[in-house]
Steps between C-alpha positions, in 0.01 A plus 500: 500500500539875488649485154219270389241751623679790327500323165134407538406856592679645198331242279167616642580863414589412141187295444285769661625747238452249219870505416659234282709239688839435342609179673412143410148400603619198701707725725188680624327173591756461780360809672130452421463138606351501853751354747285237668416140442163362396351480846291708736683828528409530865729204574800658333718682752663829422843362581458224241399749233780732605751223446353432156523866410854525629599214271319669211682821576837330483422330168315781329573547128776749449326641196216634714715683753357850489655817632419578860301822527682796650229555760379183667121473536352506846399134471870401459585656833285253688644198672447194281408264777158342553313724252759490220360181343148640489617825341692318230202278420271800478745678272529194276122481470480873433753476216308209345170691531642818343663298222167331421326837500760633258448203268124562491534876455480654153731781611802275552766519229490193276862388553469531879169313493653210308782477754254491792289237323807281447596525868151402618485201266833371631383559856185293438692210344802476724390582853152349549392842621127416475532241776713729714253788477206267567675396818598854580153659496399264782749676727373657819670827399213686333715730288720218377191290427331779304809576290545131420137466393523808279821381333354156440183650346710712261713200406187294431366769271838522326494124440153521349601781264819321395312168461710334769340208682381595848666350804337175610595568861301824509196350325498206742534736795194702391291194416574348839408811698190583295361148499321591824472810711736525796580788730855571390686775322592257224149522354507880494844498334381260231190708430702821494752366248231355275319833506818695431592290196149524350504879550833526317360293213197729480715811491723360226451651156612193305249321279574158652379565854200270454733208426729602788213505748369169370840340564506646851146397606502145365673337803262673745159465337364222722695614808326840500159337506600279794631802690182698421281233659733459798539871575131595482392199703681636806301599810618846592386485860708185562832671422700635790730708280270643233769727351652215297162400363427861406839532326429184303153626403631835378789345305281236339232757413760698306614184321140404423438841346801457273386155392158635401661800329720268293187322381332824392795686350732220386229247405653212694285212618602315816283344766664720765364808319142381556523422872302805608223438245473129577483548878406863571336419832845445653588865448163624632553291814811704582289817507285344772803410716569710813801643320640852468298742289785571256509131402126500425545820302774343287284198422195710406708724273656190344157352414390837361804516272434146380139580408612815316790311334734765642751264662860559400438825313769683697757244383418510129733725306315735272126554485263213567254451211147609586340230290641150527439201277212275612608237748214261566674294774579822685139616462382173654738543794394863554137388506588242768669771707206740453256232611716437807492871586121520470459181700723645773288817505189285540665333799574834669844583361447876530417470869838339571698794362669723756430840350613701802857486623815696561583758233768386256759773454854520370625553853324195640162433655574610855357835607735708713379623841324832472411451135137464408405188306205558270303175486381390161448200276769335292408625154739251339280219632182682394628550147632146463180341634287715270703408194495133598121491495420706192779339294382152604146592394624623163698180438200287595264696275742484206496122515129461438199572717143604434384856561292398800790307655730796453251739658453275802875451550571867448238611749613247761872567485481875445265525797754307705781727382312825563397378845867431570615841373236735645626502863850594381410789269470840665286687421271207433371418153187683397218255443373680190811404297709204613724521193710747697659212694760437231646849491493519880683171554762545226560874523861450617601239241460596135592166343264299719222756454519475123518121514186500714323744267594291196382183673168658602445614142580150375229361728256768381566432130466125546166534681380763254552267206320219679211723607459653155464151360233398750328821610310724264242674713573853615402415856749212511776726368421757767522230765833391355623861507396528864688176571828653380467789744376290788804274480754774434634413154343752261788609273369853446477570872844348558655715227328817622620441856851454360477834318366670811789366707754652261305826471422442129868569432593385150872503584444213744331299226791585273745368758299179523502461122875549475588282798570130446435423868120487474240351266334839445539499121317169466235607751450846345462368145245241613308764692493747208362224275232429759425870534432528126230232522360593841499879487139541615566301816819696568319831451223398736750398767673836463170672571449284804850593624417870460171476686649285775785744558270800509261320733784413736635855496174664614406214733145452378496128568246547780263690273509232232467219754190659650355548154557135419326400822202722417467346155567142604137450601383585145777376270854367499761744376794376293840490666780715356677195356189327369403786270839523327404352169512790253481877481128496571546289813772729627277799443225325695735468797599866472136608489409275795784643706409856406143450610624407845644843561471734207696803609781337700569237236490742209729735683729211589523378144581843370755565771659166433509565127649843554772338706551232234528770234762680706699180539466399136583839353718691743729205567542406136721797403731429791530135409542550125753775547751248626679356199512122473787492249834666448484729200774506242443866419331793666262524202337172596448617855365834381253337263363269767475771764307717256255220432462441869440872563222509241341185638521633854345830396205317348466289813510809724232683303288187494540464875405863566191472282390179670556646848295809416211290381526276804473802731205640305322169510559456871341838561205407286448166675463668836200693369359218289528179700256326269764490224629147448868408478451427132395854410777647713768287340401624156569857603850402618625363169793713377499635149686322224876503525788381284648255748561150357271337756184707481312515829258771406231319303160432648373144492148562611383353829842466661610660823791732553734216595532410132654839421782555746477198729680167517442417134648832388804465726557145376489596135710809569760274660496283187549810287805609696639145489450487126688827456789388723536170311496683170773743610721217623442303182589804294838515679550120473496478879207265544623145571263322258266573212190667651300526177234250605468660843461847346225367273310367799530832683390687189201271464397571859518871415270445205250304709501769767441782249223300336328437833520870583349608169130594523263276308 
């Protein structure tokens, strides 16, 4: 037996290195064939197996006798008694696993790979190894069971690639155990192997993986549906040992995700791929079970990925196409899932979510004694629930609904969502602009945040088209504009909050554009196209942002509130959101606010604008001085730094001139309180400069916010982004052709300059 183990160990070392095997392939089968009969391994005694191995050792092929190593490994110094059989079986399985890995690896030398492939084919034909491994992974020894299951999964995948008929014994075993749910490890092993094989097919780079997966799924199509109904019809509270049910749920959820992914990415059509869409209520029932929070979290994230068509993206080699070919059956199924989500929300789905719980950390969820645990909501749940609702609304609206129906649904479900989110957001959302919820909820997850922003804009564009077709009166349009703010989906507010969160840093936008991990490119292009058509509304919202920030900074809310109460007996004043229709409306809101407290508000606006100017101008040289590309020669670097120095000098002089005029105007306003904000803002306009984005032109009755406020910082950010893209494109470092994007940014520059030009 010792000699047998030595030969097997040296064979393992050779295969591990990918070395070519010189001996005849049949000789190696003697050592790789597991030494047990086709029965439950737990009934095979070690003495019986030892006798078998002793006989094998006496009759081993002389051609495979390998030299004994000079230094015996530590494992050879053990006594081969009760544990010797187990060690030999584990080593046999390890050699088979490594050999299969070598066959599937592109790094293995071709001649060695062909030898390994020949050995495995002989092993499959001559030893009935499928049946032996199927028996073996039912062993009570967990390690032995796991190794057997892994070897069998690799052998199954090998058979599919080599177009070898799958073992009937294994197929029958899986069909029998999946025909109905039972609390046994056999179910988990079957699910694990099925999942493993499908993952390997996904990761394969061959062009025939659709046909391979079709061959693999055909025997299990109806069985999966039976198991789906059986598993989700369980009553969790009736199970004494819930761990087995949880294991089955987690394993089947992973398999279900792969089945749906194969439908989306490989265009296969099986009934088992539609189980979730045909009976979505089964999955939602699990979320209402008294089950651990991590299980509920997995199910919610799974539904979110299905609605976003993001299932299986981590398994697809290469980039996943942003735009996929139309798939009407899939659209119908997504609509059914979206309807199920909205119906669940109507029935109180959000109230069943356990938002608070133990913190999930890499080191576990137990807090050590003496350590302070900061309570807080589970933002993963908040993000997933938010995306579930807004994505479901978008899918429903895309499949036909009148403008009034969409408004009613949007108001109902967004009100439900915001009510759910408000207690968990600290500091709480400000009532004057509920669009901030999106950036607050998704601040820690870029990809989800951009998906949510894109979805909200899709809803806005759909409703805008419907409203433009049915509503023509200015008053109705103003009501519609107020509706977008009231329900937190105005795209301009969402984008401005995004820019504020990143500090108007163009390098962050550049990272988003280059990254393939988010949908920012698609979202940004759609937003820039909207911005071209809806510039007046954007500009008005920017003014509102400026006034709101300045009002918050000087804490004049009480003054304005008292003024509103005094006037309420005579007339009703417009709300900040209701007047955002055009430049004139925004100016009306500025004038109304300034009347409430002339000196404090004027001073606040100017102080705020001075601060904004400092941020926009003094930070720009620091940011642009950092090179975004590697220069081939020092001349290139010198040329760019010179341009930057000139631009920064112009910005500095412009800033100094603006600050001087701001100080002069502040002094004047203290003596002349009767001056309106309009007349003061005119005196603050800087003189003409040569900067590409001119911010120095007067536009008549506009307040100071239009000069160096949010609108200026936004356009300045676009300017810096445009320059960075151009430099990267010039060095052939940009990952795609940005010509269309640069045209959009340039057009925004033109619109901005035109709006800042006096009439």
